[in-house]
mmCIF file of C-alpha atoms and ligand atoms in Angstrom:
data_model
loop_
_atom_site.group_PDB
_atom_site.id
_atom_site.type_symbol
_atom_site.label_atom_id
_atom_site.label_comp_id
_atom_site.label_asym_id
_atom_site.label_seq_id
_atom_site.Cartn_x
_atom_site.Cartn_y
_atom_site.Cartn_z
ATOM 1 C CA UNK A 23 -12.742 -43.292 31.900
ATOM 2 C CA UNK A 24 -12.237 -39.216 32.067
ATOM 3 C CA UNK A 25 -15.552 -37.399 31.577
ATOM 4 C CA UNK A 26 -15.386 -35.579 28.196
ATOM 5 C CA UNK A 27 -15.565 -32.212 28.996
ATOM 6 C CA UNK A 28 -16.411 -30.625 25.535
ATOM 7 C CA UNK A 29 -17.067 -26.814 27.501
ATOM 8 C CA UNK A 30 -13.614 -26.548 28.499
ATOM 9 C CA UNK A 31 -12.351 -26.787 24.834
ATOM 10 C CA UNK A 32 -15.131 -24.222 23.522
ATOM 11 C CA UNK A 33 -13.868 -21.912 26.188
ATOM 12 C CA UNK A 34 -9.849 -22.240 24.885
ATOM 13 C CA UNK A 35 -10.701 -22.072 21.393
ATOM 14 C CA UNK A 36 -13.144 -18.538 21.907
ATOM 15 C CA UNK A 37 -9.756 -17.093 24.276
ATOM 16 C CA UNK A 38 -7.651 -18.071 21.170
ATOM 17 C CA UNK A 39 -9.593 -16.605 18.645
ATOM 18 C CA UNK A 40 -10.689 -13.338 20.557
ATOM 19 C CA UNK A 41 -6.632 -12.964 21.182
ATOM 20 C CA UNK A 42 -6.144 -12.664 17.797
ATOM 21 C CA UNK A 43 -8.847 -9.690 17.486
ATOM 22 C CA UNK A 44 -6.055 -7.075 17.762
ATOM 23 C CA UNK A 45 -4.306 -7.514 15.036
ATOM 24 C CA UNK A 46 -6.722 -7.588 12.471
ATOM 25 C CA UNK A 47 -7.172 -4.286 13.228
ATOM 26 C CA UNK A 48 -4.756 -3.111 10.309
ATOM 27 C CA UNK A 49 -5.478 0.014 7.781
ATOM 28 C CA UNK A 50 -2.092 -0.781 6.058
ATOM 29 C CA UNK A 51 -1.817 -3.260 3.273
ATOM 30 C CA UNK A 52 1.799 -3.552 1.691
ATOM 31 C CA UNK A 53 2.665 -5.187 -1.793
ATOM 32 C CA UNK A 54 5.341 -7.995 -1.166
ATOM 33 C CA UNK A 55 6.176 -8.017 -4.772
ATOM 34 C CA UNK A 56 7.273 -4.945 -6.943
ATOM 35 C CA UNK A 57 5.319 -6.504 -9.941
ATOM 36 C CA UNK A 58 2.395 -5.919 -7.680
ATOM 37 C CA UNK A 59 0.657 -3.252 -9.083
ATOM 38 C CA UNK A 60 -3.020 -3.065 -7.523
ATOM 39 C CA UNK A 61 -3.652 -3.944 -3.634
ATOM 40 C CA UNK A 62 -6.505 -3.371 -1.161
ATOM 41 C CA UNK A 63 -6.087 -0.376 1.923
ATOM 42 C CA UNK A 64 -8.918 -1.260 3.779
ATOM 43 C CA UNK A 65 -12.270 -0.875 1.493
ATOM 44 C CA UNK A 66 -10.408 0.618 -1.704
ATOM 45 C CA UNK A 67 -8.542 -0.816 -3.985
ATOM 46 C CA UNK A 68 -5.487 1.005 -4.952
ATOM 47 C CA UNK A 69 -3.653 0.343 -8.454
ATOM 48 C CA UNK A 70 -0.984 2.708 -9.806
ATOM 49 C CA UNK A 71 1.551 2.799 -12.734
ATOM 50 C CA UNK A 72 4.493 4.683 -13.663
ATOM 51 C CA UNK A 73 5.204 7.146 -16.491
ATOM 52 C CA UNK A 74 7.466 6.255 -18.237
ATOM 53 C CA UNK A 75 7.412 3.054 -16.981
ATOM 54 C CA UNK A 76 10.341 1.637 -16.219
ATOM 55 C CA UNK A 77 10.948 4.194 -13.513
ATOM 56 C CA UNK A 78 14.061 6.079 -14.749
ATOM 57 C CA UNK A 79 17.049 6.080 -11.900
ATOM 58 C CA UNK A 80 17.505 9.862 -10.865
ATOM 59 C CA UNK A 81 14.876 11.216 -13.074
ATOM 60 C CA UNK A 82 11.403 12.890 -13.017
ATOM 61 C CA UNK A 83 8.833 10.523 -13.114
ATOM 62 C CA UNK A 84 4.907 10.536 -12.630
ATOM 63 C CA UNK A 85 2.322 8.285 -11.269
ATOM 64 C CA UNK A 86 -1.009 7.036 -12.077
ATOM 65 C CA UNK A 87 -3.810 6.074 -9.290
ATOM 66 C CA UNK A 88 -6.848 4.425 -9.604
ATOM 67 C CA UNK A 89 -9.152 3.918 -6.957
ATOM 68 C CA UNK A 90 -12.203 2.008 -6.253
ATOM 69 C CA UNK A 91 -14.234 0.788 -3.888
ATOM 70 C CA UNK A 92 -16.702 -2.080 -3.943
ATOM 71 C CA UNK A 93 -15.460 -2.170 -7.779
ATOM 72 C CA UNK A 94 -16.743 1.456 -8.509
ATOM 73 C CA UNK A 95 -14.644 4.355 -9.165
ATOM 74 C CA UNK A 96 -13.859 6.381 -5.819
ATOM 75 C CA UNK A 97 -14.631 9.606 -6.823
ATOM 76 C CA UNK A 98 -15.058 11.874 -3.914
ATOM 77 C CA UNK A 99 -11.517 11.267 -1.616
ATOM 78 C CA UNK A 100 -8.247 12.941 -0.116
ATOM 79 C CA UNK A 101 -5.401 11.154 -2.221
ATOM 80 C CA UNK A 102 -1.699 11.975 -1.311
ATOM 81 C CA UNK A 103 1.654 10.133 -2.220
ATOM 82 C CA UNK A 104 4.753 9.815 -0.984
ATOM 83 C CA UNK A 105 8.139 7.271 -1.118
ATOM 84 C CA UNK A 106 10.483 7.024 0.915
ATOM 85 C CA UNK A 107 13.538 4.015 1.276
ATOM 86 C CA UNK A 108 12.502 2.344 4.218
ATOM 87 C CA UNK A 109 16.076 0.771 5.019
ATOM 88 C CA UNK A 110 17.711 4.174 4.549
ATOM 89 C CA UNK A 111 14.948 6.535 7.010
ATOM 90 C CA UNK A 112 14.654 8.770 4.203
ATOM 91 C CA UNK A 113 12.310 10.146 1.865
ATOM 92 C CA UNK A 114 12.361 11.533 -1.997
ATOM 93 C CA UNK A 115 14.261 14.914 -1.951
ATOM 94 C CA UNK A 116 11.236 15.898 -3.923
ATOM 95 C CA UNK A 117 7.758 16.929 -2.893
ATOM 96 C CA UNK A 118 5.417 15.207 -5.798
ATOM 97 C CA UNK A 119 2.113 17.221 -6.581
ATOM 98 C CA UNK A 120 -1.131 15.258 -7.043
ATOM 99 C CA UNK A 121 -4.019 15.477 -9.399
ATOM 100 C CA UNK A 122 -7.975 14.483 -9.047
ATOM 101 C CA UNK A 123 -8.482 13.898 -12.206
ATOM 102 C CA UNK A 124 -12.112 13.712 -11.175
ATOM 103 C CA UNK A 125 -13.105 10.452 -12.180
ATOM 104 C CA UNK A 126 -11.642 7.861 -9.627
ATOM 105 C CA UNK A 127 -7.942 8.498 -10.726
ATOM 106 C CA UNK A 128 -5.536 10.686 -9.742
ATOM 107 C CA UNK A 129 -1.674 11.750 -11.265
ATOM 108 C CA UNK A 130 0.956 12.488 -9.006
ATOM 109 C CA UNK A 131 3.492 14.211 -10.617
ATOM 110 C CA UNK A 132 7.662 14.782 -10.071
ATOM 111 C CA UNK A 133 8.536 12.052 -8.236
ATOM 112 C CA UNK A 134 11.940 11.100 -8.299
ATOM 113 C CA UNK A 135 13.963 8.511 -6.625
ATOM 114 C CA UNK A 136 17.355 9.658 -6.240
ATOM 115 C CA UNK A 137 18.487 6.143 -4.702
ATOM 116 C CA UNK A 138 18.840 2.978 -6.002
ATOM 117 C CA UNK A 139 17.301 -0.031 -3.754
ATOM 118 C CA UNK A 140 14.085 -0.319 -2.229
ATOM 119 C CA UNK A 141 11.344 2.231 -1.902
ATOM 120 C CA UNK A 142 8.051 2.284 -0.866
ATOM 121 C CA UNK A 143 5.366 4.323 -2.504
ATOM 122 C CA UNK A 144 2.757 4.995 0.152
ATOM 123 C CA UNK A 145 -0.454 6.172 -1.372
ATOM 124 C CA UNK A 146 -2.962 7.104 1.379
ATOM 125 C CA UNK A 147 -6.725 7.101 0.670
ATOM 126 C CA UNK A 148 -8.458 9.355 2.853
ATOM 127 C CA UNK A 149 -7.522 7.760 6.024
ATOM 128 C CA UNK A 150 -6.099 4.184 4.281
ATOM 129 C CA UNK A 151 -2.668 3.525 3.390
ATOM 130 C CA UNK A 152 -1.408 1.321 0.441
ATOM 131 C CA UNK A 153 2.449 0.861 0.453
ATOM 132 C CA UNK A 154 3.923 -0.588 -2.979
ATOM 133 C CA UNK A 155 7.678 -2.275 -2.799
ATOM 134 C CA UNK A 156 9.736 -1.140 -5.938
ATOM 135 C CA UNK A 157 13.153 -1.723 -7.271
ATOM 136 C CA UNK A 158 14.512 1.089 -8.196
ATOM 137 C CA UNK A 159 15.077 1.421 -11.117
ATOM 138 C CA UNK A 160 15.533 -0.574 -14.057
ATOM 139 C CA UNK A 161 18.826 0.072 -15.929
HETATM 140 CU CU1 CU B 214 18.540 5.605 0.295
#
């Protein structure tokens, strides 16, 4: 009979898991669904909706952000937004302006997606990214 050698398997299971340290190490979160309207970029949680929502096709539309962290409004942070159609390499032919409205949401304003397909609307938080997936647009 083999002598159980219960070290060995300790040692292959610690390699496995320690291999796996790199990439947790991920400050991007992206939405798989379009319907997905809140997700986490690293410790904030980042929800947004559109005005007027549907987004229009080839029209001026705005966003709101909310932001928290440990479930409390994130009030003191660098919020920008962009969107871009990751299958194309190109971005909005617009630059949208954002708003801190001071109290753990923001409004970015003239977006427009000039496109239809997919886009991604990448909100970063200070030095977090949240990526939604849209549709656009609704007809
Ligand atoms: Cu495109």
């Amino acid at each position: 009979m083999r002598p159980y050698r219960p070290a060995l398997l300790w040692a292959a299971l610690l390699l496995a898991a320690c291999g796996d340290r790199d990439t947790t190490d991920d400050s991007q979160d992206t939405a798989t669904y379009e319907e997905l309207r809140e997700i986490d970029a690293g410790p904030y949680s980042v929800s947004w909706a559109p005005v007027p929502d549907p987004i229009p096709f080839n029209d001026y539309f705005a966003v709101n952000l909310e932001v928290k962290e440990g479930g409390s409004p994130l009030t003191d942070a660098v919020v920008t937004v962009d969107a871009g159609m990751p299958a194309h390499g190109h971005g909005m032919n617009v630059t949208p302006t954002v708003t801190d409205n001071g109290d753990g949401t923001w409004t970015a304003d003239g977006l427009l997606f000039h496109m239809e397909g997919h886009w991604e609307l990448k909100v970063d938080v200070n030095e977090e990214q949240a990526v939604f997936d849209i549709t656009c647009c609704a007809q």
